[in-house]
Each structure stands twice: as structure tokens, then as C-alpha cells.
Amino acid sequence: MAINLQKGQRENINAPKFTIGLGWDTNSSSTGSGFDLDASIFILGENKKVISDAHFIFYNNLKSPDDSVIHTGDNLTGDGDGDDEQIKIDLTKIDPAVKEICIVVTIHEAETRKQNFGQVRNSFIRIVDDSRSCDRIPVL
């Protein structure tokens, strides 16, 4: 079942363990720089704020304090097939103070490189229930 998301849309996921995959194809901008997309996670509490600095998961902080969210590492180029970056989430380990997990995708140094998402080809975010596969969810 595919879910087509709009920017800022919220969805409930009913799987205790799942993987978020981010992928894109390489593309050169008019500046000649490659595109480096980055997946990040904000782990939010009741007040809709990040619980602590350690609850912001990205390429420089790969794990949440409770090991419920693990980023598998940064892909700088988008080369190859399938997911270029993955974040694994295990809700059975998550701190009870967590009320929301926010997924964010950015372009590294987008302003400096004069890049935007309109210049990226075949980008996607997919959410895969670790017990079965789901379709890709396009990045909008």
C-alpha cells in the first residue's frame, strides 16, 4: 500500500519495528557540485520539542540514547540502487517520554551550492515494516 504524503503531513505507523529509507539519483547542478541529501530524525516530547540534543539523530549523532533510533550512516553521493541512507526505528525500546518522531530530509550545503529539491532526480522516502515491505513514499 502506497502513501503519498504532502509536505508537513502526519501519518501514524502501526509497526513496532520499521526502517526509513531515503534515496535519490545523482545529479549535477549548474555549479558542478553533486547532491548530498541527508535524513534526520527529531525525537519529540509532549511539548513538541526535541527531548535533548541526543534526541536529534543525523550523520553526526547516529543513535538515540535508548538505541530505539539508529541512523546507519551518511551517503554523500546517492550512487547505487535502493536506499542511500537508512534509519532503523524500534518502538519497543523507545523512551515513554517520546510522543512523536519527525523525519526531515535536507540537502547538505544547499544554499552554498545553490541547490534545491526541484533539481534532484528520483528522490524518495520509504517506510518498510521490518516484517514486510511497503511501497516507496515519494518526497514532495
PDB file of C-alpha atoms in Angstrom, residues 4-136:
ATOM      1  CA  ASN A   4       1.514   9.780  -0.918  1.00  0.00           C
ATOM      2  CA  LEU A   5       2.475  12.465   1.569  1.00  0.00           C
ATOM      3  CA  GLN A   6       2.219  16.216   1.316  1.00  0.00           C
ATOM      4  CA  LYS A   7       4.835  18.445   2.926  1.00  0.00           C
ATOM      5  CA  GLY A   8       4.132  18.584   6.681  1.00  0.00           C
ATOM      6  CA  GLN A   9       1.575  15.741   6.619  1.00  0.00           C
ATOM      7  CA  ARG A  10       1.388  13.397   9.612  1.00  0.00           C
ATOM      8  CA  GLU A  11       0.878   9.639   9.484  1.00  0.00           C
ATOM      9  CA  ASN A  12       0.546   7.013  12.190  1.00  0.00           C
ATOM     10  CA  ILE A  13       2.627   3.893  11.657  1.00  0.00           C
ATOM     11  CA  ASN A  14       1.371   0.698  13.267  1.00  0.00           C
ATOM     12  CA  ALA A  15       4.570  -1.341  13.121  1.00  0.00           C
ATOM     13  CA  PRO A  16       6.777  -1.777  16.209  1.00  0.00           C
ATOM     14  CA  LYS A  17       9.978  -2.000  14.134  1.00  0.00           C
ATOM     15  CA  PHE A  18      10.492  -0.290  10.795  1.00  0.00           C
ATOM     16  CA  THR A  19      13.142   1.209   8.541  1.00  0.00           C
ATOM     17  CA  ILE A  20      13.027   4.604   6.905  1.00  0.00           C
ATOM     18  CA  GLY A  21      14.911   4.606   3.605  1.00  0.00           C
ATOM     19  CA  LEU A  22      16.000   7.702   1.683  1.00  0.00           C
ATOM     20  CA  GLY A  23      17.158   7.521  -1.905  1.00  0.00           C
ATOM     21  CA  TRP A  24      17.966   9.767  -4.826  1.00  0.00           C
ATOM     22  CA  ASP A  25      19.821   9.673  -8.098  1.00  0.00           C
ATOM     23  CA  THR A  26      22.970  11.642  -8.680  1.00  0.00           C
ATOM     24  CA  ASN A  27      22.506  14.918 -10.459  1.00  0.00           C
ATOM     25  CA  SER A  28      24.865  17.754 -11.236  1.00  0.00           C
ATOM     26  CA  SER A  29      23.814  21.314 -10.639  1.00  0.00           C
ATOM     27  CA  SER A  30      24.817  24.267 -12.733  1.00  0.00           C
ATOM     28  CA  THR A  31      27.528  24.844 -10.112  1.00  0.00           C
ATOM     29  CA  GLY A  32      29.014  21.409 -10.831  1.00  0.00           C
ATOM     30  CA  SER A  33      28.524  20.102  -7.275  1.00  0.00           C
ATOM     31  CA  GLY A  34      26.901  16.755  -6.566  1.00  0.00           C
ATOM     32  CA  PHE A  35      23.798  16.440  -4.404  1.00  0.00           C
ATOM     33  CA  ASP A  36      24.093  15.161  -0.826  1.00  0.00           C
ATOM     34  CA  LEU A  37      20.692  14.534   0.747  1.00  0.00           C
ATOM     35  CA  ASP A  38      20.575  13.902   4.476  1.00  0.00           C
ATOM     36  CA  ALA A  39      17.916  12.121   6.525  1.00  0.00           C
ATOM     37  CA  SER A  40      17.489  13.342  10.102  1.00  0.00           C
ATOM     38  CA  ILE A  41      15.135  12.489  12.946  1.00  0.00           C
ATOM     39  CA  PHE A  42      13.795  14.780  15.652  1.00  0.00           C
ATOM     40  CA  ILE A  43      12.529  12.793  18.660  1.00  0.00           C
ATOM     41  CA  LEU A  44       9.904  14.987  20.313  1.00  0.00           C
ATOM     42  CA  GLY A  45       8.280  15.044  23.714  1.00  0.00           C
ATOM     43  CA  GLU A  46       4.823  16.139  24.851  1.00  0.00           C
ATOM     44  CA  ASN A  47       5.709  19.811  24.249  1.00  0.00           C
ATOM     45  CA  LYS A  48       6.579  19.104  20.554  1.00  0.00           C
ATOM     46  CA  LYS A  49      10.253  19.946  21.233  1.00  0.00           C
ATOM     47  CA  VAL A  50      13.337  17.742  20.918  1.00  0.00           C
ATOM     48  CA  ILE A  51      13.762  15.958  24.250  1.00  0.00           C
ATOM     49  CA  SER A  52      17.530  16.652  24.329  1.00  0.00           C
ATOM     50  CA  ASP A  53      20.406  17.243  21.902  1.00  0.00           C
ATOM     51  CA  ALA A  54      20.995  13.479  21.977  1.00  0.00           C
ATOM     52  CA  HIS A  55      17.471  13.011  20.542  1.00  0.00           C
ATOM     53  CA  PHE A  56      18.398  14.729  17.255  1.00  0.00           C
ATOM     54  CA  ILE A  57      19.594  11.856  15.055  1.00  0.00           C
ATOM     55  CA  PHE A  58      21.664  12.631  11.949  1.00  0.00           C
ATOM     56  CA  TYR A  59      25.007  11.790  10.302  1.00  0.00           C
ATOM     57  CA  ASN A  60      26.966  13.172  13.302  1.00  0.00           C
ATOM     58  CA  ASN A  61      24.788  11.561  16.004  1.00  0.00           C
ATOM     59  CA  LEU A  62      23.826   8.094  14.783  1.00  0.00           C
ATOM     60  CA  LYS A  63      21.932   6.718  17.838  1.00  0.00           C
ATOM     61  CA  SER A  64      19.299   7.819  20.304  1.00  0.00           C
ATOM     62  CA  PRO A  65      20.169   7.345  23.995  1.00  0.00           C
ATOM     63  CA  ASP A  66      17.800   4.350  24.271  1.00  0.00           C
ATOM     64  CA  ASP A  67      19.011   2.772  20.965  1.00  0.00           C
ATOM     65  CA  SER A  68      15.447   2.962  19.592  1.00  0.00           C
ATOM     66  CA  VAL A  69      16.555   5.084  16.612  1.00  0.00           C
ATOM     67  CA  ILE A  70      19.725   4.194  14.691  1.00  0.00           C
ATOM     68  CA  HIS A  71      20.982   6.022  11.591  1.00  0.00           C
ATOM     69  CA  THR A  72      23.107   3.628   9.504  1.00  0.00           C
ATOM     70  CA  GLY A  73      25.393   6.351   8.126  1.00  0.00           C
ATOM     71  CA  ASP A  74      25.767   9.164   5.632  1.00  0.00           C
ATOM     72  CA  ASN A  75      25.807   8.660   1.864  1.00  0.00           C
ATOM     73  CA  LEU A  76      27.407  11.689   0.215  1.00  0.00           C
ATOM     74  CA  THR A  77      26.559  10.946  -3.426  1.00  0.00           C
ATOM     75  CA  GLY A  78      23.343   8.965  -3.949  1.00  0.00           C
ATOM     76  CA  ASP A  79      25.237   6.488  -6.124  1.00  0.00           C
ATOM     77  CA  GLY A  80      23.810   2.989  -6.499  1.00  0.00           C
ATOM     78  CA  ASP A  81      20.356   1.462  -6.379  1.00  0.00           C
ATOM     79  CA  GLY A  82      17.942   1.290  -3.455  1.00  0.00           C
ATOM     80  CA  ASP A  83      18.190   3.217  -0.211  1.00  0.00           C
ATOM     81  CA  ASP A  84      21.104   5.617   0.026  1.00  0.00           C
ATOM     82  CA  GLU A  85      20.532   6.255   3.743  1.00  0.00           C
ATOM     83  CA  GLN A  86      18.521   4.312   6.302  1.00  0.00           C
ATOM     84  CA  ILE A  87      17.235   4.941   9.788  1.00  0.00           C
ATOM     85  CA  LYS A  88      16.057   1.965  11.826  1.00  0.00           C
ATOM     86  CA  ILE A  89      13.351   2.519  14.437  1.00  0.00           C
ATOM     87  CA  ASP A  90      12.379   0.106  17.208  1.00  0.00           C
ATOM     88  CA  LEU A  91       9.352   1.423  19.097  1.00  0.00           C
ATOM     89  CA  THR A  92       9.649  -1.407  21.647  1.00  0.00           C
ATOM     90  CA  LYS A  93      12.781   0.348  23.023  1.00  0.00           C
ATOM     91  CA  ILE A  94      11.549   3.929  22.885  1.00  0.00           C
ATOM     92  CA  ASP A  95      11.514   6.128  25.994  1.00  0.00           C
ATOM     93  CA  PRO A  96       7.934   6.690  27.255  1.00  0.00           C
ATOM     94  CA  ALA A  97       8.579  10.471  27.147  1.00  0.00           C
ATOM     95  CA  VAL A  98       8.639  10.293  23.319  1.00  0.00           C
ATOM     96  CA  LYS A  99       5.372  11.377  21.729  1.00  0.00           C
ATOM     97  CA  GLU A 100       6.408  11.964  18.122  1.00  0.00           C
ATOM     98  CA  ILE A 101       9.186  11.159  15.674  1.00  0.00           C
ATOM     99  CA  CYS A 102       9.726  13.729  12.933  1.00  0.00           C
ATOM    100  CA  ILE A 103      11.564  12.757   9.723  1.00  0.00           C
ATOM    101  CA  VAL A 104      13.375  15.562   7.904  1.00  0.00           C
ATOM    102  CA  VAL A 105      15.281  15.485   4.621  1.00  0.00           C
ATOM    103  CA  THR A 106      17.703  18.273   3.733  1.00  0.00           C
ATOM    104  CA  ILE A 107      20.290  18.975   1.046  1.00  0.00           C
ATOM    105  CA  HIS A 108      23.734  19.392   2.586  1.00  0.00           C
ATOM    106  CA  GLU A 109      25.085  22.911   1.892  1.00  0.00           C
ATOM    107  CA  ALA A 110      22.101  23.618  -0.400  1.00  0.00           C
ATOM    108  CA  GLU A 111      22.411  27.392  -0.121  1.00  0.00           C
ATOM    109  CA  THR A 112      26.176  27.424  -0.726  1.00  0.00           C
ATOM    110  CA  ARG A 113      25.849  25.019  -3.669  1.00  0.00           C
ATOM    111  CA  LYS A 114      22.732  26.836  -4.988  1.00  0.00           C
ATOM    112  CA  GLN A 115      20.718  23.595  -4.963  1.00  0.00           C
ATOM    113  CA  ASN A 116      17.075  22.786  -4.274  1.00  0.00           C
ATOM    114  CA  PHE A 117      14.809  19.728  -4.315  1.00  0.00           C
ATOM    115  CA  GLY A 118      13.481  20.679  -7.749  1.00  0.00           C
ATOM    116  CA  GLN A 119      16.910  19.759  -9.123  1.00  0.00           C
ATOM    117  CA  VAL A 120      17.013  16.275  -7.539  1.00  0.00           C
ATOM    118  CA  ARG A 121      16.003  13.258  -9.623  1.00  0.00           C
ATOM    119  CA  ASN A 122      14.032  10.215  -8.442  1.00  0.00           C
ATOM    120  CA  SER A 123      14.096  11.080  -4.757  1.00  0.00           C
ATOM    121  CA  PHE A 124      12.029   9.008  -2.340  1.00  0.00           C
ATOM    122  CA  ILE A 125      11.410   8.201   1.275  1.00  0.00           C
ATOM    123  CA  ARG A 126      10.056   4.766   2.007  1.00  0.00           C
ATOM    124  CA  ILE A 127       8.954   3.238   5.243  1.00  0.00           C
ATOM    125  CA  VAL A 128       9.355  -0.509   5.499  1.00  0.00           C
ATOM    126  CA  ASP A 129       7.732  -2.601   8.211  1.00  0.00           C
ATOM    127  CA  ASP A 130      10.592  -4.907   9.136  1.00  0.00           C
ATOM    128  CA  SER A 131       8.199  -7.856   8.946  1.00  0.00           C
ATOM    129  CA  ARG A 132       7.033  -6.974   5.383  1.00  0.00           C
ATOM    130  CA  SER A 133       7.799  -4.497   2.596  1.00  0.00           C
ATOM    131  CA  CYS A 134       5.865  -1.328   1.842  1.00  0.00           C
ATOM    132  CA  ASP A 135       5.914   0.810  -1.277  1.00  0.00           C
ATOM    133  CA  ARG A 136       8.068   3.866  -1.747  1.00  0.00           C
TER     134      ARG A 136
END
